[in-house]
Short mmCIF file of C-alpha atoms in Angstrom, two decimals:
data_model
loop_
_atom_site.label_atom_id
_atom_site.label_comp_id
_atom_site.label_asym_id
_atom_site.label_seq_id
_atom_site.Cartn_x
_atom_site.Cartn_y
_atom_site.Cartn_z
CA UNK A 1 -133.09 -73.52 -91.14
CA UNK A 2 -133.91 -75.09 -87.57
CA UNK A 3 -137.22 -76.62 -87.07
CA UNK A 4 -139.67 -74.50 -85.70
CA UNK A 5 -137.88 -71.22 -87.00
CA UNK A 6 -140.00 -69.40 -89.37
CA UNK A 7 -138.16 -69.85 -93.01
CA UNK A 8 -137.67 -66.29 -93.75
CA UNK A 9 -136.62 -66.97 -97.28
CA UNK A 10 -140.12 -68.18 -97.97
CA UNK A 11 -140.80 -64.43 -98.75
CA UNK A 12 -138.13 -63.76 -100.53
CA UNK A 13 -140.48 -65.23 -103.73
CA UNK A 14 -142.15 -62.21 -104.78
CA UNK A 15 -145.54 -63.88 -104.54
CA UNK A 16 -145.04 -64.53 -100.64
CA UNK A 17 -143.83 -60.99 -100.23
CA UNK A 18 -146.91 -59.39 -102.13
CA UNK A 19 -148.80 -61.29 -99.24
CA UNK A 20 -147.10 -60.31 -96.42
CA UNK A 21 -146.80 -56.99 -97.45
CA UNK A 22 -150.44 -56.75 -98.16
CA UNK A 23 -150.71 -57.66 -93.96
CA UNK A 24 -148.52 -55.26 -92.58
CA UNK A 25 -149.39 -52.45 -95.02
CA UNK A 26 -152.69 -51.39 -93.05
CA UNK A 27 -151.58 -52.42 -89.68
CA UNK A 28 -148.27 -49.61 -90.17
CA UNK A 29 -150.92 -47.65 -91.62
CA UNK A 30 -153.55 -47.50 -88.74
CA UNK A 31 -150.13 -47.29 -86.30
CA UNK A 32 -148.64 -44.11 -88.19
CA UNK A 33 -151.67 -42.07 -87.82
CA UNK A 34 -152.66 -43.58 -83.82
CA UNK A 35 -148.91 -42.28 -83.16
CA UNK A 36 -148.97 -38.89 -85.16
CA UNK A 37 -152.22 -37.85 -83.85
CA UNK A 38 -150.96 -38.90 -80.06
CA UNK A 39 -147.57 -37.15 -80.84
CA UNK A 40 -148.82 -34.35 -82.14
CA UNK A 41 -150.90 -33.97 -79.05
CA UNK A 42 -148.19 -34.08 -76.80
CA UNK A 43 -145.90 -31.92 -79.11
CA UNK A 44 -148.31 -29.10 -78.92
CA UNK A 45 -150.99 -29.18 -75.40
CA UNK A 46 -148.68 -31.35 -73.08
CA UNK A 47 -144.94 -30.53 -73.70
CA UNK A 48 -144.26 -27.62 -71.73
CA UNK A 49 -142.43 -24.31 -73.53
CA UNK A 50 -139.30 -24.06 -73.27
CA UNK A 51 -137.07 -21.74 -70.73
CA UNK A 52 -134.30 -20.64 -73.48
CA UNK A 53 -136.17 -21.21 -77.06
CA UNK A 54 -139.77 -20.80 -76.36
CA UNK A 55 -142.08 -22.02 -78.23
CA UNK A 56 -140.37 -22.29 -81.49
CA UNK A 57 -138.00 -25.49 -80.22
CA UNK A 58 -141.43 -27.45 -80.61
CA UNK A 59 -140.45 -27.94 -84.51
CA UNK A 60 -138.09 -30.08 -82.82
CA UNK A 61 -140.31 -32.79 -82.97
CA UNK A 62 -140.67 -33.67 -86.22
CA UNK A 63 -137.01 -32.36 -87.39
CA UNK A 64 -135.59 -34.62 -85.05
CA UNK A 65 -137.37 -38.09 -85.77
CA UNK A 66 -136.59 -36.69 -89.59
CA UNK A 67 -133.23 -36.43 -89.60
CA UNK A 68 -132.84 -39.94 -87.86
CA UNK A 69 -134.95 -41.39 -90.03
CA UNK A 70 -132.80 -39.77 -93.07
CA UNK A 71 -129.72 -41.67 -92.14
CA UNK A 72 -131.48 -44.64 -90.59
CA UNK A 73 -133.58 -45.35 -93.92
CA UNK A 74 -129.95 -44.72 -95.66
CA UNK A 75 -128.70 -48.09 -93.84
CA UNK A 76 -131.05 -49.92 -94.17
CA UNK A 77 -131.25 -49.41 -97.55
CA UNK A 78 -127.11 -50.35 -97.51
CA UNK A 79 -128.51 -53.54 -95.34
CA UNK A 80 -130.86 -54.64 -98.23
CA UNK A 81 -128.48 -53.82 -100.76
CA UNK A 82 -126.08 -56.15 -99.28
CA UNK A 83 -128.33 -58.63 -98.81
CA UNK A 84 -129.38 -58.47 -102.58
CA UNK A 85 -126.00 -58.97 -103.94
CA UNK A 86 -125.12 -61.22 -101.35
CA UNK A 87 -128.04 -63.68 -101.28
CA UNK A 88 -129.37 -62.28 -104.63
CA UNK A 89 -132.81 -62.13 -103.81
CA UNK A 90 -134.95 -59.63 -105.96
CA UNK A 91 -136.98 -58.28 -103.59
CA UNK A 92 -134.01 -57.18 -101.49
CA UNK A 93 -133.70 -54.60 -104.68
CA UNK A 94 -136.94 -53.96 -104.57
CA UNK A 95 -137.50 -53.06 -101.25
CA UNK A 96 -134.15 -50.95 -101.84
CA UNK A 97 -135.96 -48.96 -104.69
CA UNK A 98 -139.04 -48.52 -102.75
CA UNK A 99 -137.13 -47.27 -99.62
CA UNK A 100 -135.22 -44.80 -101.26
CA UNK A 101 -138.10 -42.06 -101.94
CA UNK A 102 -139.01 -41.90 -98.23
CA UNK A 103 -135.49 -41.67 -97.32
CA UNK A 104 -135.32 -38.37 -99.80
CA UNK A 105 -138.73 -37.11 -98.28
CA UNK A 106 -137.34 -37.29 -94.63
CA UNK A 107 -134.25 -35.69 -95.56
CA UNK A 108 -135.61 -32.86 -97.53
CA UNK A 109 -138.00 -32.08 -94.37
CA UNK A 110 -135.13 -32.12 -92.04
CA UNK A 111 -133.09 -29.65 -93.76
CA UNK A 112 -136.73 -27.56 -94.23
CA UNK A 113 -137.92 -27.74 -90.97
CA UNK A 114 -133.80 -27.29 -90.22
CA UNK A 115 -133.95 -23.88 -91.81
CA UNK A 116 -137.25 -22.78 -90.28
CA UNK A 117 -136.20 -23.59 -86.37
CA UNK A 118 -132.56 -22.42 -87.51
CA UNK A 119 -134.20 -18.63 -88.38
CA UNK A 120 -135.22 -17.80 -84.92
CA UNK A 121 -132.34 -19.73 -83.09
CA UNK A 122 -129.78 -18.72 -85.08
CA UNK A 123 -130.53 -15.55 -86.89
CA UNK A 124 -129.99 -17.21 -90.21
CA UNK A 125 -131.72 -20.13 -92.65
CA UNK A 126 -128.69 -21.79 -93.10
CA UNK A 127 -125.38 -21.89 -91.96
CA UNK A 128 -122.64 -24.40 -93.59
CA UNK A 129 -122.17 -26.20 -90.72
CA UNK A 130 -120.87 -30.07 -90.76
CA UNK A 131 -123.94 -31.61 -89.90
CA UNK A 132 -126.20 -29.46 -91.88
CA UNK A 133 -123.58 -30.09 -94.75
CA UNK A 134 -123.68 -33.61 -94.46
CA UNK A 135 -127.69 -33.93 -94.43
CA UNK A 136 -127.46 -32.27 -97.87
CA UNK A 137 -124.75 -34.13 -98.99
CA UNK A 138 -127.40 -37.31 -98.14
CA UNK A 139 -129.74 -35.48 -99.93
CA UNK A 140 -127.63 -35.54 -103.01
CA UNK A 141 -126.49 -39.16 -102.40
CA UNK A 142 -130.39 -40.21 -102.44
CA UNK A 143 -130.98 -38.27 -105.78
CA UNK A 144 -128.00 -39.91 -107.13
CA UNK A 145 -129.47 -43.00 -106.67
CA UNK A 146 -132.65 -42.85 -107.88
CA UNK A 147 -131.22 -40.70 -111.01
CA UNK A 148 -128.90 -43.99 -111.71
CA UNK A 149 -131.60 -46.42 -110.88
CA UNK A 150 -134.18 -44.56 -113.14
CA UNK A 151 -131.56 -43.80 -116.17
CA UNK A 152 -130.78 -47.48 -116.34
CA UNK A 153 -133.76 -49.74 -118.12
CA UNK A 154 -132.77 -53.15 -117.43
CA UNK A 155 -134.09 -53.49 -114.09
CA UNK A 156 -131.52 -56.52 -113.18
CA UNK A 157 -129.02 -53.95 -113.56
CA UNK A 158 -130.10 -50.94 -112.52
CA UNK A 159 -130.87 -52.82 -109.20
CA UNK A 160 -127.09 -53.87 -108.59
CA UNK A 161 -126.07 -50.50 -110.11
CA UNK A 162 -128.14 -49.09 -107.07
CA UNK A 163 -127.48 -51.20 -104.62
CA UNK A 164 -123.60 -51.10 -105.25
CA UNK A 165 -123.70 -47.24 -105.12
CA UNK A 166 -125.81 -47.17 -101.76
CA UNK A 167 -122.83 -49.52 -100.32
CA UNK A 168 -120.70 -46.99 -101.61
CA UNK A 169 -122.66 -44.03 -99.89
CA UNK A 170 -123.07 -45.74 -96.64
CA UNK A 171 -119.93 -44.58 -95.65
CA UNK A 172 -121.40 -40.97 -96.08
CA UNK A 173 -123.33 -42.24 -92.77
CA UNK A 174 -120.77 -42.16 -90.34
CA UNK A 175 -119.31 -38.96 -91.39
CA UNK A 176 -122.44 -37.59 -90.72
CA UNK A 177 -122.55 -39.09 -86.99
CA UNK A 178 -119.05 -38.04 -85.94
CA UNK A 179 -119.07 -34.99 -88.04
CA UNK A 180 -120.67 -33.19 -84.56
CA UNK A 181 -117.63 -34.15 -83.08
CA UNK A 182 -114.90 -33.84 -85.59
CA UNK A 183 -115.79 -29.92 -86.73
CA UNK A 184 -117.38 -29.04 -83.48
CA UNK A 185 -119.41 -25.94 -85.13
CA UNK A 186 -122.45 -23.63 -84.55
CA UNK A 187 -125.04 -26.77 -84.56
CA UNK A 188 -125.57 -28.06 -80.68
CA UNK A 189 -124.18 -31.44 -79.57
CA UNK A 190 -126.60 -34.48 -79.39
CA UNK A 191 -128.59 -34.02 -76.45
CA UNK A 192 -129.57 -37.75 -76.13
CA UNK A 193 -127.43 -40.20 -75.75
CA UNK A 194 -126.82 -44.02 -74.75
CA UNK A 195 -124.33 -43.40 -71.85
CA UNK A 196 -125.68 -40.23 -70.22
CA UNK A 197 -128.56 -39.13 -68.70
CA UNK A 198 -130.46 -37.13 -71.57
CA UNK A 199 -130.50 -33.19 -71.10
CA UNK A 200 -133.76 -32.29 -71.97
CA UNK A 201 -137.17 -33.20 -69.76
CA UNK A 202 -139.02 -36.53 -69.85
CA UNK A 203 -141.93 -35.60 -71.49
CA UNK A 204 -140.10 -33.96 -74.38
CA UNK A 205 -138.12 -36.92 -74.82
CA UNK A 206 -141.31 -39.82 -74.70
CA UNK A 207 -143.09 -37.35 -77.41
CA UNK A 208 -139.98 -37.31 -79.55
CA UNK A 209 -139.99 -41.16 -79.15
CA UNK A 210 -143.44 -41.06 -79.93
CA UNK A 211 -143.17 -39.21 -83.27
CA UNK A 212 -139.95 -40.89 -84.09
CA UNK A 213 -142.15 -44.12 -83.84
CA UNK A 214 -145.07 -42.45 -86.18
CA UNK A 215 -142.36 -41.79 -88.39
CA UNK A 216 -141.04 -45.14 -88.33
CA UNK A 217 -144.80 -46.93 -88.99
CA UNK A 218 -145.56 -44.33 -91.96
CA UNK A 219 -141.95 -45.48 -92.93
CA UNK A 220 -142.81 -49.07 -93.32
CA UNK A 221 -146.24 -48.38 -94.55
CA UNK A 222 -145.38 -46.34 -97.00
CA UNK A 223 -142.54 -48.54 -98.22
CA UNK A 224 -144.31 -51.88 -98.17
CA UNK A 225 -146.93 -50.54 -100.52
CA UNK A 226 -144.63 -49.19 -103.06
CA UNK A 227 -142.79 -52.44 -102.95
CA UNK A 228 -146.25 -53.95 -103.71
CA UNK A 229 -145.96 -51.76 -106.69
CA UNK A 230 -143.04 -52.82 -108.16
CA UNK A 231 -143.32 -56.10 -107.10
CA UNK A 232 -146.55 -56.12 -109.63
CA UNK A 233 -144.81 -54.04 -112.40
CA UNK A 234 -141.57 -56.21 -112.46
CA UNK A 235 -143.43 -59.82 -112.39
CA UNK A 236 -146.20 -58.82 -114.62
CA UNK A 237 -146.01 -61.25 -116.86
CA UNK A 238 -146.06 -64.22 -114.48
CA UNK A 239 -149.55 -66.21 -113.80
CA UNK A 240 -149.77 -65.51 -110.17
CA UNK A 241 -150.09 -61.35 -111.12
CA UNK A 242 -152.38 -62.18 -114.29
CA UNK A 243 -153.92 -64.22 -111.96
CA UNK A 244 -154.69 -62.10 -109.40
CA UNK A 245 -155.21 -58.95 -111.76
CA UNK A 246 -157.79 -61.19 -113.39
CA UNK A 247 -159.65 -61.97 -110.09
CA UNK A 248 -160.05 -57.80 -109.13
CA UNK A 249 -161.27 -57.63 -112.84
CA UNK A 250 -163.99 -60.04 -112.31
CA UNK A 251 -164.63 -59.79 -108.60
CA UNK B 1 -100.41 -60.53 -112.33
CA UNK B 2 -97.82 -57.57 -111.73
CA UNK B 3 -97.00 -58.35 -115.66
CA UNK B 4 -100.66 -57.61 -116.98
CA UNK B 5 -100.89 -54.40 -114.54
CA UNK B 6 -97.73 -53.07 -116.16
CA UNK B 7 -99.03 -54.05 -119.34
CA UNK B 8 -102.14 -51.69 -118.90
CA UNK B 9 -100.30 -48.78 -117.26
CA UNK B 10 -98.05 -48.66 -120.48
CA UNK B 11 -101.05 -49.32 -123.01
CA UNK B 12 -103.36 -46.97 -121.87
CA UNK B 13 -100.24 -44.53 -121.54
CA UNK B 14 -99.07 -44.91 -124.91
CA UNK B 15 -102.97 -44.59 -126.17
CA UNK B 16 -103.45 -41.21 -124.18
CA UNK B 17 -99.90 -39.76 -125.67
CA UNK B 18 -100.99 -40.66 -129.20
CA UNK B 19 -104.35 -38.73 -128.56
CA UNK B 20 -102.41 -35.97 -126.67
CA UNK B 21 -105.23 -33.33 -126.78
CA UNK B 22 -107.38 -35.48 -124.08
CA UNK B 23 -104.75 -34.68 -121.69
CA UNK B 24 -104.53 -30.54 -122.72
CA UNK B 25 -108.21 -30.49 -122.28
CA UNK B 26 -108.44 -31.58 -118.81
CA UNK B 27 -105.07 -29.12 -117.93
CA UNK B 28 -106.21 -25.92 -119.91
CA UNK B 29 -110.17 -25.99 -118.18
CA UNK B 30 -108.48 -26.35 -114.69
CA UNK B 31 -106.37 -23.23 -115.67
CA UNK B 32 -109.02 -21.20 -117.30
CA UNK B 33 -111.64 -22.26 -114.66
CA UNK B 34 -109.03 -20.65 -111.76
CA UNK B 35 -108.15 -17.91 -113.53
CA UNK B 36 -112.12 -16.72 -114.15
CA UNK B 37 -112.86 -16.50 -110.66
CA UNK B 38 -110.37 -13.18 -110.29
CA UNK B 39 -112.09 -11.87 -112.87
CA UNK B 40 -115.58 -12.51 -111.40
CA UNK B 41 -114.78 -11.75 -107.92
CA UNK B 42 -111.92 -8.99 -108.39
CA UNK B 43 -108.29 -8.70 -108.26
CA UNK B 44 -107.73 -7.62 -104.47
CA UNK B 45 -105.19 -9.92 -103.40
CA UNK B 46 -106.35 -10.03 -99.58
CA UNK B 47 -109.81 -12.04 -101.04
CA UNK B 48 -107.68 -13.77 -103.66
CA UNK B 49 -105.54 -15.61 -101.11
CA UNK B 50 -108.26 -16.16 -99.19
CA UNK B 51 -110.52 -18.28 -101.52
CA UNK B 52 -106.97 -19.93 -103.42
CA UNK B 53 -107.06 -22.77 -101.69
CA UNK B 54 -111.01 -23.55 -102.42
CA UNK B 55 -111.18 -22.51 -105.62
CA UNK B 56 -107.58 -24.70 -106.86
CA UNK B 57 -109.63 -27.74 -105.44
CA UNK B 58 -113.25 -27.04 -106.88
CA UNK B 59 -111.27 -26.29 -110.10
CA UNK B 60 -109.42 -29.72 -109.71
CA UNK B 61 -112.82 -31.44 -108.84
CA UNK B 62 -114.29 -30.24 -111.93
CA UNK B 63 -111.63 -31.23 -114.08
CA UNK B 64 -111.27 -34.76 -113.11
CA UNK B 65 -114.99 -35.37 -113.12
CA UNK B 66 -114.43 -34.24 -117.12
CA UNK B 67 -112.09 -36.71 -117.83
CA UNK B 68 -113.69 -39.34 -116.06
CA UNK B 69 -116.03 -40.04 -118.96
CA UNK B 70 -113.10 -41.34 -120.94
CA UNK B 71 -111.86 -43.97 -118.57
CA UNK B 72 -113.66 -46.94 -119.66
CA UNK B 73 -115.95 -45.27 -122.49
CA UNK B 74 -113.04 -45.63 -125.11
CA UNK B 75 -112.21 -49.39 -124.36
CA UNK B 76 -115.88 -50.44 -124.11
CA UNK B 77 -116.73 -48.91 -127.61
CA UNK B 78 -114.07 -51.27 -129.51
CA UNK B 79 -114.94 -54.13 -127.33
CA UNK B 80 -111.33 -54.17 -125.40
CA UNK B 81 -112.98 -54.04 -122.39
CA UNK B 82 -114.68 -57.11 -122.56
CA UNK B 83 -111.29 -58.60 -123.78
CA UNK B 84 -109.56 -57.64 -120.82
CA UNK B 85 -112.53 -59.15 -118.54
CA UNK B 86 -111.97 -62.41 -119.80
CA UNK B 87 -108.27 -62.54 -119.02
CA UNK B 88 -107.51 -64.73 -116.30
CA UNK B 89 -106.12 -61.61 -114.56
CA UNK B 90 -107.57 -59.91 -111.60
CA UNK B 91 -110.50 -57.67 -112.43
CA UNK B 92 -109.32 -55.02 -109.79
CA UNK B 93 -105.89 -55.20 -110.43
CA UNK B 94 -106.36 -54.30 -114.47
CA UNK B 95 -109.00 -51.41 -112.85
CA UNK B 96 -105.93 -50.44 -110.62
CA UNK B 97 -103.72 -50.10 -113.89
CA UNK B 98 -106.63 -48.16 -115.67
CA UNK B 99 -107.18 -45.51 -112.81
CA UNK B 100 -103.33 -45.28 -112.39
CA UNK B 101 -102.56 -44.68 -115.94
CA UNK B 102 -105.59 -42.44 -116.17
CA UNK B 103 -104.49 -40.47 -113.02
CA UNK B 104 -101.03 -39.71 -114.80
CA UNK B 105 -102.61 -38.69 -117.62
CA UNK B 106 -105.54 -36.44 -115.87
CA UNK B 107 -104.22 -35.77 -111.98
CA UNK B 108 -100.84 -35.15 -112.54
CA UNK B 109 -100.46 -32.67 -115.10
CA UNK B 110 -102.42 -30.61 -112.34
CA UNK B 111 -100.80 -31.31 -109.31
CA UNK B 112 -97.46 -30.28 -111.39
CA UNK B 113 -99.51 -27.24 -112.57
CA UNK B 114 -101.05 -25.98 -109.20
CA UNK B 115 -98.19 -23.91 -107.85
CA UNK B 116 -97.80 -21.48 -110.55
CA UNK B 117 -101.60 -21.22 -110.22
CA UNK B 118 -100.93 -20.42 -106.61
CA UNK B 119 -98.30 -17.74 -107.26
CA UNK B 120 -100.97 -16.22 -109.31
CA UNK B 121 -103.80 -15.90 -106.70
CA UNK B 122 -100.72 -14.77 -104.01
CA UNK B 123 -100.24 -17.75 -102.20
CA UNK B 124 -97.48 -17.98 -99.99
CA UNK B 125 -94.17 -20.62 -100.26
CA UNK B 126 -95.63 -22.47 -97.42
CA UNK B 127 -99.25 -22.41 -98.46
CA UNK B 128 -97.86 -23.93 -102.46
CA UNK B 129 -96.00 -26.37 -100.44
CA UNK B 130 -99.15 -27.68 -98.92
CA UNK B 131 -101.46 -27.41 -101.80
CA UNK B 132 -98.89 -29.61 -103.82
CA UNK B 133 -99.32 -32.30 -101.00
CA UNK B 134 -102.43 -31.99 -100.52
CA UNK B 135 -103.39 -32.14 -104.64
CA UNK B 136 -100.97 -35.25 -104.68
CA UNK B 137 -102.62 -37.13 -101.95
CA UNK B 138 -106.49 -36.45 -103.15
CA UNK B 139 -106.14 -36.33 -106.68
CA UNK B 140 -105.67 -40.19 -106.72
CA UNK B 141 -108.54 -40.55 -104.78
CA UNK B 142 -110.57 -38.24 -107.60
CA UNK B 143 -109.90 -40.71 -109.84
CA UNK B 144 -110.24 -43.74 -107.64
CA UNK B 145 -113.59 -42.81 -106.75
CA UNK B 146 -114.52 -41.47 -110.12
CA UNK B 147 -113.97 -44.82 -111.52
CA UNK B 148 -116.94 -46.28 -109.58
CA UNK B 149 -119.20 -43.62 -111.15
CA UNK B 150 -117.64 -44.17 -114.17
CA UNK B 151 -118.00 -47.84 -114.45
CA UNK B 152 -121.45 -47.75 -113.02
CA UNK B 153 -122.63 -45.45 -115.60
CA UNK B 154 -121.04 -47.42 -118.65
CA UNK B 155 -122.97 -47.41 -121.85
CA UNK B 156 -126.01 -45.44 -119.82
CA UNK B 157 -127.80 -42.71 -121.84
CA UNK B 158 -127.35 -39.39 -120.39
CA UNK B 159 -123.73 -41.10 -118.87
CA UNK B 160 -122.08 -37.62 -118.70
CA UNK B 161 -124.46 -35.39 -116.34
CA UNK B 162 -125.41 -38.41 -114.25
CA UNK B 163 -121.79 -39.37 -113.69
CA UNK B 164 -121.18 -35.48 -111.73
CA UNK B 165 -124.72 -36.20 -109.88
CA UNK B 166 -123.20 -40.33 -108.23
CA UNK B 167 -119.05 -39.00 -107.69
CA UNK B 168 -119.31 -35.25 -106.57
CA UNK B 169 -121.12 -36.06 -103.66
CA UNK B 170 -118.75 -38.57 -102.84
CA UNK B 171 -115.66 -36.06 -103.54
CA UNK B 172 -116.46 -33.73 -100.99
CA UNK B 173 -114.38 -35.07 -97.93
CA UNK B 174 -111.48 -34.52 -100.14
CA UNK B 175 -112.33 -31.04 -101.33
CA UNK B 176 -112.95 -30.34 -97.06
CA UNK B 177 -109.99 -31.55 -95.95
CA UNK B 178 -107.67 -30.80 -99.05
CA UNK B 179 -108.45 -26.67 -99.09
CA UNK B 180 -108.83 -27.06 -95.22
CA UNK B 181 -105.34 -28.22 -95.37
CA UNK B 182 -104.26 -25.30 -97.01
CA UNK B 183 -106.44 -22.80 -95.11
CA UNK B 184 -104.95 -24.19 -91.95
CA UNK B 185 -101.19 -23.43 -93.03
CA UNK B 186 -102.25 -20.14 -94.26
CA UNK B 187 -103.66 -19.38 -90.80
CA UNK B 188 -100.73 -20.65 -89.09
CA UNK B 189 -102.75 -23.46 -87.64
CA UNK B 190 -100.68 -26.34 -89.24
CA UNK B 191 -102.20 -28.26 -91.68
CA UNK B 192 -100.79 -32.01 -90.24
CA UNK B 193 -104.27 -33.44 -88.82
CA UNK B 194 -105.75 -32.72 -92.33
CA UNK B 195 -103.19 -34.26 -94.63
CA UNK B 196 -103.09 -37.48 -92.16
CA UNK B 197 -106.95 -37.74 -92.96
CA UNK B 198 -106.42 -37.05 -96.35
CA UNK B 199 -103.98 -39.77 -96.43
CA UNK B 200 -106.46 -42.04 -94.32
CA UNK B 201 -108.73 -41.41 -97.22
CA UNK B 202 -106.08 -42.00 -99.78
CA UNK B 203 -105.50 -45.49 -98.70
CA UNK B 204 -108.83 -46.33 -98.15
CA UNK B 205 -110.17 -45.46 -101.58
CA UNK B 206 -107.09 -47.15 -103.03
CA UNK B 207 -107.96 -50.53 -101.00
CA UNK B 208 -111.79 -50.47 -101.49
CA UNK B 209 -112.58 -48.63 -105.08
CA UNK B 210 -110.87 -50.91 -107.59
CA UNK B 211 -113.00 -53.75 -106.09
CA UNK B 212 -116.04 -51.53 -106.09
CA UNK B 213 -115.02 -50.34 -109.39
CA UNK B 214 -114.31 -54.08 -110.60
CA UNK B 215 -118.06 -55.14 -109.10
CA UNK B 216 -119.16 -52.36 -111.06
CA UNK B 217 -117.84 -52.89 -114.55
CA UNK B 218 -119.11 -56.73 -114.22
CA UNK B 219 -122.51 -55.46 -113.93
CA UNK B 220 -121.97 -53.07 -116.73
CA UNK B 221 -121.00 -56.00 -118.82
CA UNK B 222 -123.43 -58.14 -118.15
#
């Protein structure tokens, strides 16, 4: 590590993580629900309606920042998986275990919300198209992996277990992406994109950044305090948690 | 090295032909679970050619995923396993010689099977032909993959059911491009740009799953 350069593996001791965490946890908090409330605003009073899909395209806006964060939380669960069994660091795991329910959540409301915009557009609930296909299949991949991580008790190995089969899965992830391209189906193409001006107006696009950005703060909230948890659970029977336990109790 | 993976081929071989009814089992559920779906869905030949294709590789899915159970279970029980890890040897290379030896045993027998399932649901020549490549090219990867499940879930309770939930997912690139492969023919598409991808999957899962399979049994051993 170069001077000056924060030492990042200082929080990869438990202890320093429980801290940090602690910090962020109410500031993603506080930013999840200032950027829901504002995108929800804007979903509903400012974006305009639609010429072709009326009002109903406005479930766009959370199925959208959904299904990104679906795959996204998938990689970056592969990223901390790597990092566990590369650097072996335990709270890579954890923060792998505690990712991996919010990852499920945001998948199972993209397929939901999926089937309920996919009724009026499409005349049906749901149609086996690739991409739609592939969500599911995600779906499966995160139940998979909490079903292995929860069926083995040793939590040293139910962690590599986990992590091993989310390296595995990852290459689910690109499938996914190019899936649009390779089966060319019923679902429409991406409509945003790096290298081309985006199809759809301004405004629709900053609120779907805005939720997308709610969705990544409740993300990080949400996953920082159920790391907390297990970080607690798993070191419970060193001082620094009987410690700090102790102090709640008599403070 | 090439010595020890020989070794295991012909071991694990010789185990499965003195236990011959392991290999029966997985052949006789792949033929009775093909030939219940005329009997569920009806014996009109137009729908039976149809759904061939699907139902051969769902049916072939299945049946693999059975058998997987048995690929390291056996040689963990008498300790073997642990043996083998301490050999000098490659871990993925004896992993290799497991899945191949269990893929002769299990794959094989249907891949060698499949066309006179095919006659049976009204396939044509061409459509048999393809199926037969097709089943050769994934089944490999059935079992390649299935060993990561498989080693993953060593000695876990509930092994069985939680094996299908971790490998079917995973299986289902093969099942889309192995009956689209065969769909295509049918249609007169040509079925080429599936059985290269099938093949690109083929040699993928044979480079990355022993090691991932290897990474897993260490962990199981622990």
């Amino acid at each position: 590590m170069a001077s000056g350069s924060i030492n990042w593996f200082k929080y990869s001791a438990p202890s320093n993580f429980y801290v940090l965490a602690g910090r962020i946890v109410p500031w993603a908090a506080v930013l999840a629900v200032v950027l829901g409330v504002i995108g929800l605003y804007l979903s509903f009073f400012v974006a305009p309606t639609d010429f072709r899909q009326g009002e109903g395209y406005r479930i766009m806006f959370i199925h959208v920042p959904a299904a990104w964060m679906s795959m996204f939380i998938y990689v970056v669960m592969a990223c901390w998986a790597a990092v566990g069994l590369v650097m072996n660091t335990r709270v890579s795991f954890m923060m792998v275990t505690a990712l991996a329910p919010t990852g499920a959540m945001f998948t199972f409301i993209a397929l939901w919300t999926g089937a309920l915009w996919g009724k009026p557009m499409w005349g049906a609930w749901w149609v086996w198209d690739a991409r739609l296909t592939s969500e599911l299949i995600l779906l499966f991949l995160y139940i998979g992996f909490m079903a292995l991580q929860s069926s083995i008790s040793d939590s040293r190995r139910a962690d590599r277990a986990g992590a091993l089969l989310v390296l595995v899965g990852v290459v689910n992830i690109p499938i996914i992406y190019y899936s649009v391209k390779w089966w060319n189906t019923l679902h429409q193409g991406a409509s945003i994109s790096l290298d081309a001006a985006p199809t759809m107006a301004a405004i629709m696009l900053w609120t779907l950044i805005v939720m997308t950005l709610a969705c990544w703060a409740y993300t990080i909230a949400v996953a920082y305090a159920r790391a907390r948890c297990i970080v607690l659970e798993r070191e419970r029977n060193t001082t620094w948690v009987k410690e700090l336990v102790g102090d709640q109790k008599h403070g | 090295m090439f010595t020890a993976f020989q070794c295991i081929i012909r071991r694990d071989l010789l185990l499965a032909l003195r236990r011959r009814s392991d290999i029966f089992t997985t052949l006789f559920f792949f033929i009775i679970v093909v030939s219940l779906f005329p009997l569920g869905i009806g014996p009109d030949a137009d729908t039976l050619r149809l759904i061939a294709p699907g139902i051969m590789w769902v049916a072939a899915l299945l049946a693999s995923m059975l058998a997987l159970e048995r690929l390291f279970a056996n040689d963990y029980a008498d300790g073997s396993l642990e043996q083998m890890m301490l050999t000098p040897q490659p871990l993925f290379l004896l992993v290799l010689g497991k899945v191949v030896a269990h893929w002769l045993v299990t794959g094989l027998p249907l891949v060698l099977i499949a066309p006179l399932l095919g006659v049976q649901y009204d396939l044509s020549v061409e459509g048999v032909e393809i199926l037969l490549i097709t089943l050769l090219l994934g089944t490999p990867v059935l079992s390649l993959i299935g060993a990561i499940g498989a080693a993953l879930t060593l000695g876990v309770r509930g092994g069985g059911v939680l094996v299908s939930l971790l490998v079917l997912p995973l299986y289902i690139p093969v099942l889309i491009f192995g009956a689209g492969a065969v769909e295509a023919s049918v249609s007169g598409l040509g079925a080429e740009g599936h059985i290269y991808l099938l093949a690109a999957i083929f040699v993928m899962a044979l480079c990355f799953a022993p090691l991932a399979a290897a990474a897993a049994l260490r962990l199981s051993m622990e």
